[in-house]
Tab-separated table of C-alpha atoms in Angstrom:
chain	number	residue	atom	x	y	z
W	1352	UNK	CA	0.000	0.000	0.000
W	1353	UNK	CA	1.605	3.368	-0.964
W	1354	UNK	CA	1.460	5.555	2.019
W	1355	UNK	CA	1.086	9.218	0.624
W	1356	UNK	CA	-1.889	8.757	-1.786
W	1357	UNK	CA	-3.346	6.452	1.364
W	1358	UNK	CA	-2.861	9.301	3.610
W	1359	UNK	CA	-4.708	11.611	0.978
W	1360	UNK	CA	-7.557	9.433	0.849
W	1361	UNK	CA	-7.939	9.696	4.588
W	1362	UNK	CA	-7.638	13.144	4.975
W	1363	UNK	CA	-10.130	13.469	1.718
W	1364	UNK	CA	-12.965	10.992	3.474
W	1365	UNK	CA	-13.649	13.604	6.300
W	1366	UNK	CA	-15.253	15.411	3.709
W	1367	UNK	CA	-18.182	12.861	2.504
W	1368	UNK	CA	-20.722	11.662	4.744
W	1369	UNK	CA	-20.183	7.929	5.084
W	1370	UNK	CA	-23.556	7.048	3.662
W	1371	UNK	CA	-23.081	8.939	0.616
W	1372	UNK	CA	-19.308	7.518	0.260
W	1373	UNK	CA	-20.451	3.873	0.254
W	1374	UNK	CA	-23.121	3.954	-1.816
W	1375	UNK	CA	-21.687	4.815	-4.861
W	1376	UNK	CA	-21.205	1.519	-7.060
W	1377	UNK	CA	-18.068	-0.050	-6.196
W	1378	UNK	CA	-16.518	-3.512	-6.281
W	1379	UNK	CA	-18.125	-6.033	-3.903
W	1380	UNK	CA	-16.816	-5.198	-0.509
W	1381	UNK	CA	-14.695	-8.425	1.332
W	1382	UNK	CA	-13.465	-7.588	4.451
W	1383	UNK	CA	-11.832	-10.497	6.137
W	1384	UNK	CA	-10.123	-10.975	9.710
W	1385	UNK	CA	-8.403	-13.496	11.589
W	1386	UNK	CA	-9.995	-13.757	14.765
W	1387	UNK	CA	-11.708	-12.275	17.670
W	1388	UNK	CA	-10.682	-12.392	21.710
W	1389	UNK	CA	-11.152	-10.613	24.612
W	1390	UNK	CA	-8.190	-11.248	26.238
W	1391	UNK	CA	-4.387	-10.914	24.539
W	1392	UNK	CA	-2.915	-13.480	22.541
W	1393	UNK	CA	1.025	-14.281	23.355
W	1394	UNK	CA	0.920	-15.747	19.850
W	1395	UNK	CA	-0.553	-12.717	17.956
W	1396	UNK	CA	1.620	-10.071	17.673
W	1397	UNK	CA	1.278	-9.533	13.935
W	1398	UNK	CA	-1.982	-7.854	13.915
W	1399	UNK	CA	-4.225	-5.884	15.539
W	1400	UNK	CA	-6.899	-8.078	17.148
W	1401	UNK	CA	-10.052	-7.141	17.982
W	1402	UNK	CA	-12.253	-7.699	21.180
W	1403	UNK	CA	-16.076	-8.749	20.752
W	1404	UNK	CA	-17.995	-5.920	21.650
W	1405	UNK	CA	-15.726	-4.049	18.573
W	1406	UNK	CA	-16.408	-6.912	16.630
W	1407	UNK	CA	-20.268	-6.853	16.581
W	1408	UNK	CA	-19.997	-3.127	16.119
W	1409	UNK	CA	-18.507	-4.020	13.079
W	1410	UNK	CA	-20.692	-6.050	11.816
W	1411	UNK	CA	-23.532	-3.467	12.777
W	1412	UNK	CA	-21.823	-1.047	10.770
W	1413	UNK	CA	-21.511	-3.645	7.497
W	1414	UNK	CA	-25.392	-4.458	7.653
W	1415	UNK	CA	-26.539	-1.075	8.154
W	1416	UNK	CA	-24.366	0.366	4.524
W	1417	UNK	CA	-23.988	-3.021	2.437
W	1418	UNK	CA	-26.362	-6.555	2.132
W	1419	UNK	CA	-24.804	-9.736	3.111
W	1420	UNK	CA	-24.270	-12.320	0.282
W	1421	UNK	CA	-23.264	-15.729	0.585
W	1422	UNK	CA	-19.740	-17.287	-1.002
W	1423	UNK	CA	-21.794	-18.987	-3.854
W	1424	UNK	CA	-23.395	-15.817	-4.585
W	1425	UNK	CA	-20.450	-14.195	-5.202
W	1426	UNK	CA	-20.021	-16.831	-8.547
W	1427	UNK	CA	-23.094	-14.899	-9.687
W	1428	UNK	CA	-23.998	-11.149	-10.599
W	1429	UNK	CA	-24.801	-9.488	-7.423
W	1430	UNK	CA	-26.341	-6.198	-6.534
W	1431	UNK	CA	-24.106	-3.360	-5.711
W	1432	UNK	CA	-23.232	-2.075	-1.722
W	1433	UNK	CA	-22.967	-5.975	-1.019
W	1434	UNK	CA	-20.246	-7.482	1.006
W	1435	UNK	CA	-19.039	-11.146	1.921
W	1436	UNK	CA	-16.973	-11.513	5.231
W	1437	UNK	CA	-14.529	-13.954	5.312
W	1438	UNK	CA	-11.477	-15.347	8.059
W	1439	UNK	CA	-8.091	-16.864	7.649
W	1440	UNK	CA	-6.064	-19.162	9.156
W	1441	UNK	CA	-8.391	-21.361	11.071
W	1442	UNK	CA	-8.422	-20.128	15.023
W	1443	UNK	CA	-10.122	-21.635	17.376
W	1444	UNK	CA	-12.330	-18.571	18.254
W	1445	UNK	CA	-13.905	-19.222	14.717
W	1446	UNK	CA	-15.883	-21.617	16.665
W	1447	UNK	CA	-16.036	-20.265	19.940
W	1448	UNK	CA	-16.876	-16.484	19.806
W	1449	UNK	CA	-17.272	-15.509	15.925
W	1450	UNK	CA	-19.459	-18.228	13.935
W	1451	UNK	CA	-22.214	-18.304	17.362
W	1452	UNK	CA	-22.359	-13.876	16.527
W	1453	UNK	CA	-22.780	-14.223	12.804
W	1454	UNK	CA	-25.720	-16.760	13.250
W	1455	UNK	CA	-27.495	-14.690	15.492
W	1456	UNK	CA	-26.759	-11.824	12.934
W	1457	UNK	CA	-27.633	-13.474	10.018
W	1458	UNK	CA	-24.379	-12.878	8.661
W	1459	UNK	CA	-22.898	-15.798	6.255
W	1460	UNK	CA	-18.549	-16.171	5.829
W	1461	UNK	CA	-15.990	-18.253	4.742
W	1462	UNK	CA	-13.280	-19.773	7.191
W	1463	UNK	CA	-9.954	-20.448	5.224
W	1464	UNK	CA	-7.762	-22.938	6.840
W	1465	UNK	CA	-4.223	-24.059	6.614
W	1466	UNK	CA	-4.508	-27.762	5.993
W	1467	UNK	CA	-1.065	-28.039	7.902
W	1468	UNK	CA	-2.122	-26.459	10.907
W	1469	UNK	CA	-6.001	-28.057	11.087
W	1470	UNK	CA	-6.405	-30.117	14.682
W	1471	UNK	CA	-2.978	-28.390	15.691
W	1472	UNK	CA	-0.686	-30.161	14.025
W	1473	UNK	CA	1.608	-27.173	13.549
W	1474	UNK	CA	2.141	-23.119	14.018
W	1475	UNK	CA	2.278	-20.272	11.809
W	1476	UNK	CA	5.689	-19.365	11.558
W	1477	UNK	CA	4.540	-15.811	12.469
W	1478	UNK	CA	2.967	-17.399	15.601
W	1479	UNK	CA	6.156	-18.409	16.616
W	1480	UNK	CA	7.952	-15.223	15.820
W	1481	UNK	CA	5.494	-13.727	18.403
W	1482	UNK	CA	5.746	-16.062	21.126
W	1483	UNK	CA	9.409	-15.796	20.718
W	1484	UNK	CA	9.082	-12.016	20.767
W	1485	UNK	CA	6.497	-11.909	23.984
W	1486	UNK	CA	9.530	-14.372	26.043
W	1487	UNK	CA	12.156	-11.736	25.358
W	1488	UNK	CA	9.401	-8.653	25.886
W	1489	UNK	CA	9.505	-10.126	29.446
W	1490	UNK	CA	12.946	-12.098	29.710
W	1491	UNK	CA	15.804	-10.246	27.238
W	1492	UNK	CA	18.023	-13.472	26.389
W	1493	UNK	CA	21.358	-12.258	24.672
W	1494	UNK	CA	22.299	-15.790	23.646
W	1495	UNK	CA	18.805	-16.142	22.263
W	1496	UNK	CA	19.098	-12.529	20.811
W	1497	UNK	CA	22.168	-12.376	19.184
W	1498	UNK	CA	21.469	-16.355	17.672
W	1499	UNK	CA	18.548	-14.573	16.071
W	1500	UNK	CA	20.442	-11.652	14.771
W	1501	UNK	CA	23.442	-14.027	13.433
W	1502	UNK	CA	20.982	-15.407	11.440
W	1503	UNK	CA	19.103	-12.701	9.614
W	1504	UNK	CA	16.339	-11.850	11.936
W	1505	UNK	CA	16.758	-8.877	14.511
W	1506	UNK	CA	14.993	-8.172	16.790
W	1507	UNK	CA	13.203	-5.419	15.359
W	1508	UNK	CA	12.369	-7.663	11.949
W	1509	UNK	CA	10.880	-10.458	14.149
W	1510	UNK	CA	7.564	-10.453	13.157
W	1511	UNK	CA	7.806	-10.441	10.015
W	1512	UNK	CA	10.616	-13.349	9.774
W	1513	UNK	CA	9.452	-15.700	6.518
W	1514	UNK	CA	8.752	-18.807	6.390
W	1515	UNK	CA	12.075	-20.041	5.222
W	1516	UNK	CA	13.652	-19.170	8.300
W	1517	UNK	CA	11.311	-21.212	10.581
W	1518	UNK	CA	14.039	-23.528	11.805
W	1519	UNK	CA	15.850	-20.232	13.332
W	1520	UNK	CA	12.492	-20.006	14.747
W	1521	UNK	CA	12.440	-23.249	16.031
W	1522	UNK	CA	16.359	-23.070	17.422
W	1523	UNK	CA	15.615	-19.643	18.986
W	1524	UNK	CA	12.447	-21.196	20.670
W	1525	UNK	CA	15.129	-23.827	22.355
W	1526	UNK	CA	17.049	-21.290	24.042
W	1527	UNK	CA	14.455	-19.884	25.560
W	1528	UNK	CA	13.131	-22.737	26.461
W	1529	UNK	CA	9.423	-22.480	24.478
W	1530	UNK	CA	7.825	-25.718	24.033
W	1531	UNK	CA	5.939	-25.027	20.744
W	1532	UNK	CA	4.278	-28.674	20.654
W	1533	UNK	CA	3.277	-27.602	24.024
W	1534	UNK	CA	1.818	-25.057	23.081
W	1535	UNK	CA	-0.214	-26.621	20.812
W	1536	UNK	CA	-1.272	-29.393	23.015
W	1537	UNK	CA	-2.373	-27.525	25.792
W	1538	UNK	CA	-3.704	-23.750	24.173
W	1539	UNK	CA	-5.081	-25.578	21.112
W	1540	UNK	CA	-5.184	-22.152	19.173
W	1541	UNK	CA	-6.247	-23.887	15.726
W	1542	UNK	CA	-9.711	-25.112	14.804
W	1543	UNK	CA	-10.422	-29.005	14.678
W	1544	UNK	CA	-11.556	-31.070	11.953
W	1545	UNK	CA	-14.659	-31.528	13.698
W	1546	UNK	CA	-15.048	-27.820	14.318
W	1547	UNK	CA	-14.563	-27.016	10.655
W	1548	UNK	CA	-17.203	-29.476	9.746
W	1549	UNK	CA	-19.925	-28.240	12.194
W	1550	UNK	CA	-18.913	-24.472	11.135
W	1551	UNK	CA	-20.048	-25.927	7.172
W	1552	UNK	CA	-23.001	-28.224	8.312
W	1553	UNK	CA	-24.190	-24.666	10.228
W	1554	UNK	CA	-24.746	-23.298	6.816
W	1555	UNK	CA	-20.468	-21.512	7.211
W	1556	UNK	CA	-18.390	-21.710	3.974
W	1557	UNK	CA	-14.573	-23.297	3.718
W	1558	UNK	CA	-11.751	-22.546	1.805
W	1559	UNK	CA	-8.382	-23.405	1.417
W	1560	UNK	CA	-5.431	-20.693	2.681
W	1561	UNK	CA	-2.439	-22.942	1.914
W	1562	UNK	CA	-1.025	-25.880	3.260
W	1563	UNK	CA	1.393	-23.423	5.623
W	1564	UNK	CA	1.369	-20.251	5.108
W	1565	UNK	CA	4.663	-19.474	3.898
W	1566	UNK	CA	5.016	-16.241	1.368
W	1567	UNK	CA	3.991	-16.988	-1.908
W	1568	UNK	CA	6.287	-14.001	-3.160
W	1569	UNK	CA	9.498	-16.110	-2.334
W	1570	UNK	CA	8.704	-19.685	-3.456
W	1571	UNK	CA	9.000	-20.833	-6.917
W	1572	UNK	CA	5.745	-21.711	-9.118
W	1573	UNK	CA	6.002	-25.603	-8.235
W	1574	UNK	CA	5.983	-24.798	-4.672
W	1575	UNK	CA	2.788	-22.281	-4.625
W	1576	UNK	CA	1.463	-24.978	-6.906
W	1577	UNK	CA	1.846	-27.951	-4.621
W	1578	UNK	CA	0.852	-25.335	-1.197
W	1579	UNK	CA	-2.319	-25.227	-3.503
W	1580	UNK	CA	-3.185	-28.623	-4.187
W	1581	UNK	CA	-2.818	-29.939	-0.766
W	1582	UNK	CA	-4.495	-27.173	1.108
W	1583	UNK	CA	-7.587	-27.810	-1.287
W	1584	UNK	CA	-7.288	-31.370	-1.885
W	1585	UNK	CA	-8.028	-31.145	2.353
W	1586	UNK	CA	-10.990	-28.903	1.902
W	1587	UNK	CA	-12.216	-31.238	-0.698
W	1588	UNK	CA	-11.720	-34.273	1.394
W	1589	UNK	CA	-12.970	-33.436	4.967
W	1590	UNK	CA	-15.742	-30.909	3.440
W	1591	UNK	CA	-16.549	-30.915	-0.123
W	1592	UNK	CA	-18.184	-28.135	-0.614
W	1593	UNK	CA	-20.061	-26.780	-3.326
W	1594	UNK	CA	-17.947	-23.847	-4.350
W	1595	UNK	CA	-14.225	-24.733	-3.723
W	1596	UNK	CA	-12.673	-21.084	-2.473
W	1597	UNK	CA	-8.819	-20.637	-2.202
W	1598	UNK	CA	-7.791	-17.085	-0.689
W	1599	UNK	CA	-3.837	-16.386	-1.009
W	1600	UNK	CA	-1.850	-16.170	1.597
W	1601	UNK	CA	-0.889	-12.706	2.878
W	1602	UNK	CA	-1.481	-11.585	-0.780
W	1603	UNK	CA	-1.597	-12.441	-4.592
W	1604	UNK	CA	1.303	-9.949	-4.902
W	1605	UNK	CA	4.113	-12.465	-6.628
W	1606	UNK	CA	1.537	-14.775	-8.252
W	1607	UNK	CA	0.950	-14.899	-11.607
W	1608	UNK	CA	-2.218	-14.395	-13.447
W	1609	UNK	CA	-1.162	-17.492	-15.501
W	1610	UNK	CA	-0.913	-19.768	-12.443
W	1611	UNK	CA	-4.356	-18.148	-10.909
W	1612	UNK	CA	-6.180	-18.920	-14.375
W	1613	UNK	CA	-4.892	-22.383	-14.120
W	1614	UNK	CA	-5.886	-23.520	-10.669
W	1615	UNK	CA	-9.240	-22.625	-11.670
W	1616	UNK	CA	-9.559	-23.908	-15.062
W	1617	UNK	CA	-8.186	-26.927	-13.360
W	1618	UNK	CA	-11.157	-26.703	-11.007
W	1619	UNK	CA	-8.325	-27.131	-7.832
W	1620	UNK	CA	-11.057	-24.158	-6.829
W	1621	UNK	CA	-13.935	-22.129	-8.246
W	1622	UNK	CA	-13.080	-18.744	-6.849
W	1623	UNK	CA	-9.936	-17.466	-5.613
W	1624	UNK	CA	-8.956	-13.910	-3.397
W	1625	UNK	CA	-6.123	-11.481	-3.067
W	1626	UNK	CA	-5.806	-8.929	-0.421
W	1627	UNK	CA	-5.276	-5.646	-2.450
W	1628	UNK	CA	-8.480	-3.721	-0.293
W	1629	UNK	CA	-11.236	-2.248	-2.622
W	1630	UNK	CA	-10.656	-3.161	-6.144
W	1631	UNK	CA	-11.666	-4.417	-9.426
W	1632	UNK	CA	-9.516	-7.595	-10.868
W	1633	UNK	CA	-8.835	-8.753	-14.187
W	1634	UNK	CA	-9.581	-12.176	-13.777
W	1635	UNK	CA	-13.214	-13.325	-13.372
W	1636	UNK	CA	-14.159	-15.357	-10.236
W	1637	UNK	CA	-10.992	-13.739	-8.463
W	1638	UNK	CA	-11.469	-11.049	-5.820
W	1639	UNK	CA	-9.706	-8.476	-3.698
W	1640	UNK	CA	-10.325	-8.461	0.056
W	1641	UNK	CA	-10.075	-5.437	2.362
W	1642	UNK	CA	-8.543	-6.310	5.482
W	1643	UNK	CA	-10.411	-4.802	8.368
W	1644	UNK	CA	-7.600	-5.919	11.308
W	1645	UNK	CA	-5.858	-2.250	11.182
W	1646	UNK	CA	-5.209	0.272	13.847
W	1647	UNK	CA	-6.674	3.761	14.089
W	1648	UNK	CA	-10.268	4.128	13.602
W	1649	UNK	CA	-12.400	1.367	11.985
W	1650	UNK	CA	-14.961	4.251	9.942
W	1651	UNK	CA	-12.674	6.360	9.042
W	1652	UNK	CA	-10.230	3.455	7.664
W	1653	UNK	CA	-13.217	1.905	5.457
W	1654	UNK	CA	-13.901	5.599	4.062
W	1655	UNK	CA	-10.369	6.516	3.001
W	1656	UNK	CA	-10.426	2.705	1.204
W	1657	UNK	CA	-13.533	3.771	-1.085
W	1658	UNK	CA	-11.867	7.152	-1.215
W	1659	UNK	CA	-8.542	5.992	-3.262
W	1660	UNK	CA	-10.414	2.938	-4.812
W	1661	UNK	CA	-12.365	6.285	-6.411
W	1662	UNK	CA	-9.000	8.213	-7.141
W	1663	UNK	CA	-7.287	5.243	-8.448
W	1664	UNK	CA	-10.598	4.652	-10.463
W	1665	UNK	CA	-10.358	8.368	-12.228
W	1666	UNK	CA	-6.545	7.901	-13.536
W	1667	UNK	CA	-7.978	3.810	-14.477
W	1668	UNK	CA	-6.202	2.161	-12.120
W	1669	UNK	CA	-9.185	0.423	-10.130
W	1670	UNK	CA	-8.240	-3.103	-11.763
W	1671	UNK	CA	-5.804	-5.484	-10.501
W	1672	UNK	CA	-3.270	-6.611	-13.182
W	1673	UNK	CA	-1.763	-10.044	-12.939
């Protein structure tokens, strides 16, 4: 995201009402989180995450300026102002706090999941990175520290180490003594097999997200390819649904619009999403999400997005290119 013409868009939304700004016609809107929680999460330290009282003021604020659609209607000419909310990476509280509000809201999703992590089997790299980061936050370890650094990931890049620097992870999470399996075992942050399926037999769309997350932008064709396959080769296993959904990691950013066109030609999945925030896209049945996890205020964020989707629309620059 550039961050002058962002910052003129946000200055330029104070002057439209927000009613007015969101009803001109735009693309469909699809904002999509992660999860929900009241309490901190020692393994979230990537993103902003919201509580649940912000969360159904959110939601408020979607059904009182745009119509709720469903996944498959999204394969079909829909009416304009309408949005589909989706989630990524398969947390627990997808169950637990945020499916139980969208039923009684009347509010239908998708739930991506890492196949690799499903019944917490493994951790988002990223996950790690933040655990590692809260045990030094409260216990500085130079050994620990300057292993990390040695290695291509300071302290200050933590967060965002990749994924093909997990085993530093992993080393770094031996010195300081962090049990990742654990972790797993006894905070169970991931949703369960059993859990997915419910979430789909309660009316709930899946998708695949990947088989583990890693950047898509820094592995070869073969490997997004194969992170593909088995992610939705799971979906289609354990779920089968009627529209197979794949939403890219982090972003499409580094994927070509060859190898999107041929996952769905292929029918590996019927629709597909990127994360580029309001937009247009070349390729039919592929869609940019907005993500709402982002700090500073959640109106005035969503208003300076339609705001430079219009000024990027004027100079013809509202389409993704691939």
């Amino acid at each position: 995201m550039r961050h002058f013409p962002r910052l003129v868009s946000k200055k330029l939304s104070t002057l439209f009402s927000t009613r007015k700004l969101l009803a001109a016609k735009t693309p469909l809107f699809l904002p999509f989180y992660h999860t929900v929680g009241n309490t901190p999460f020692p393994h979230i330290l990537n993103y902003p995450v919201i509580d649940e009282k912000q969360f159904k003021q959110e939601l408020d604020f979607y059904l009182k300026y745009f119509k709720p659609v469903s996944l498959e209607e999204l394969t079909k000419p829909t009416k304009p102002n309408s949005f589909h909310l989706s989630f990524d990476d398969g947390l627990k509280e997808c169950a637990e706090i945020i499916a139980p509000i969208l039923l009684q809201k009347g509010i239908p999703a998708t739930f991506f999941v890492n196949s690799g992590f499903v019944d917490n089997k493994d951790l988002f790299h990223r996950y790690k990175a933040s655990l590692i980061a809260n045990k030094m936050h409260m216990h500085p370890d130079a050994e620990a520290e300057n292993y990390l650094h040695e290695n291509g990931v300071p302290l200050n890049a933590l967060l965002q180490t990749p994924y093909s620097k997990r085993e530093i992870l992993d080393h770094a999470a031996e010195l300081l003594e962090i049990d990742f399996q654990t972790f797993l075992e006894t905070q169970q942050p991931y949703l369960t097999t059993a859990q997915i399926k419910k979430l789909y037999n309660h009316g709930f769309s899946i998708g695949g997200h990947s088989h583990k997350h890693p950047e898509f932008w820094k592995i070869s064709q073969k490997k997004q390819l194969k992170q593909i396959k088995k992610s939705m080769n799971w979906v289609v296993e354990n779920v089968n649904p009627k529209v197979k959904a794949f939403a890219f990691p982090y972003t499409d950013d580094g994927v070509s619009g060859k190898m999107i066109k041929k996952i769905h030609n292929n029918r590996w999945c019927d629709i597909s999403f990127g994360t580029a925030g309001v937009k247009y896209d070349e390729i039919p049945n592929h869609f940019q999400r907005y993500p709402a996890e982002q700090t500073g205020n959640f109106e005035a964020n969503i208003k300076a997005e339609f705001v430079y989707f219009k000024l990027r629309k004027t100079i013809g620059k509202a389409t993704v290119k691939h």
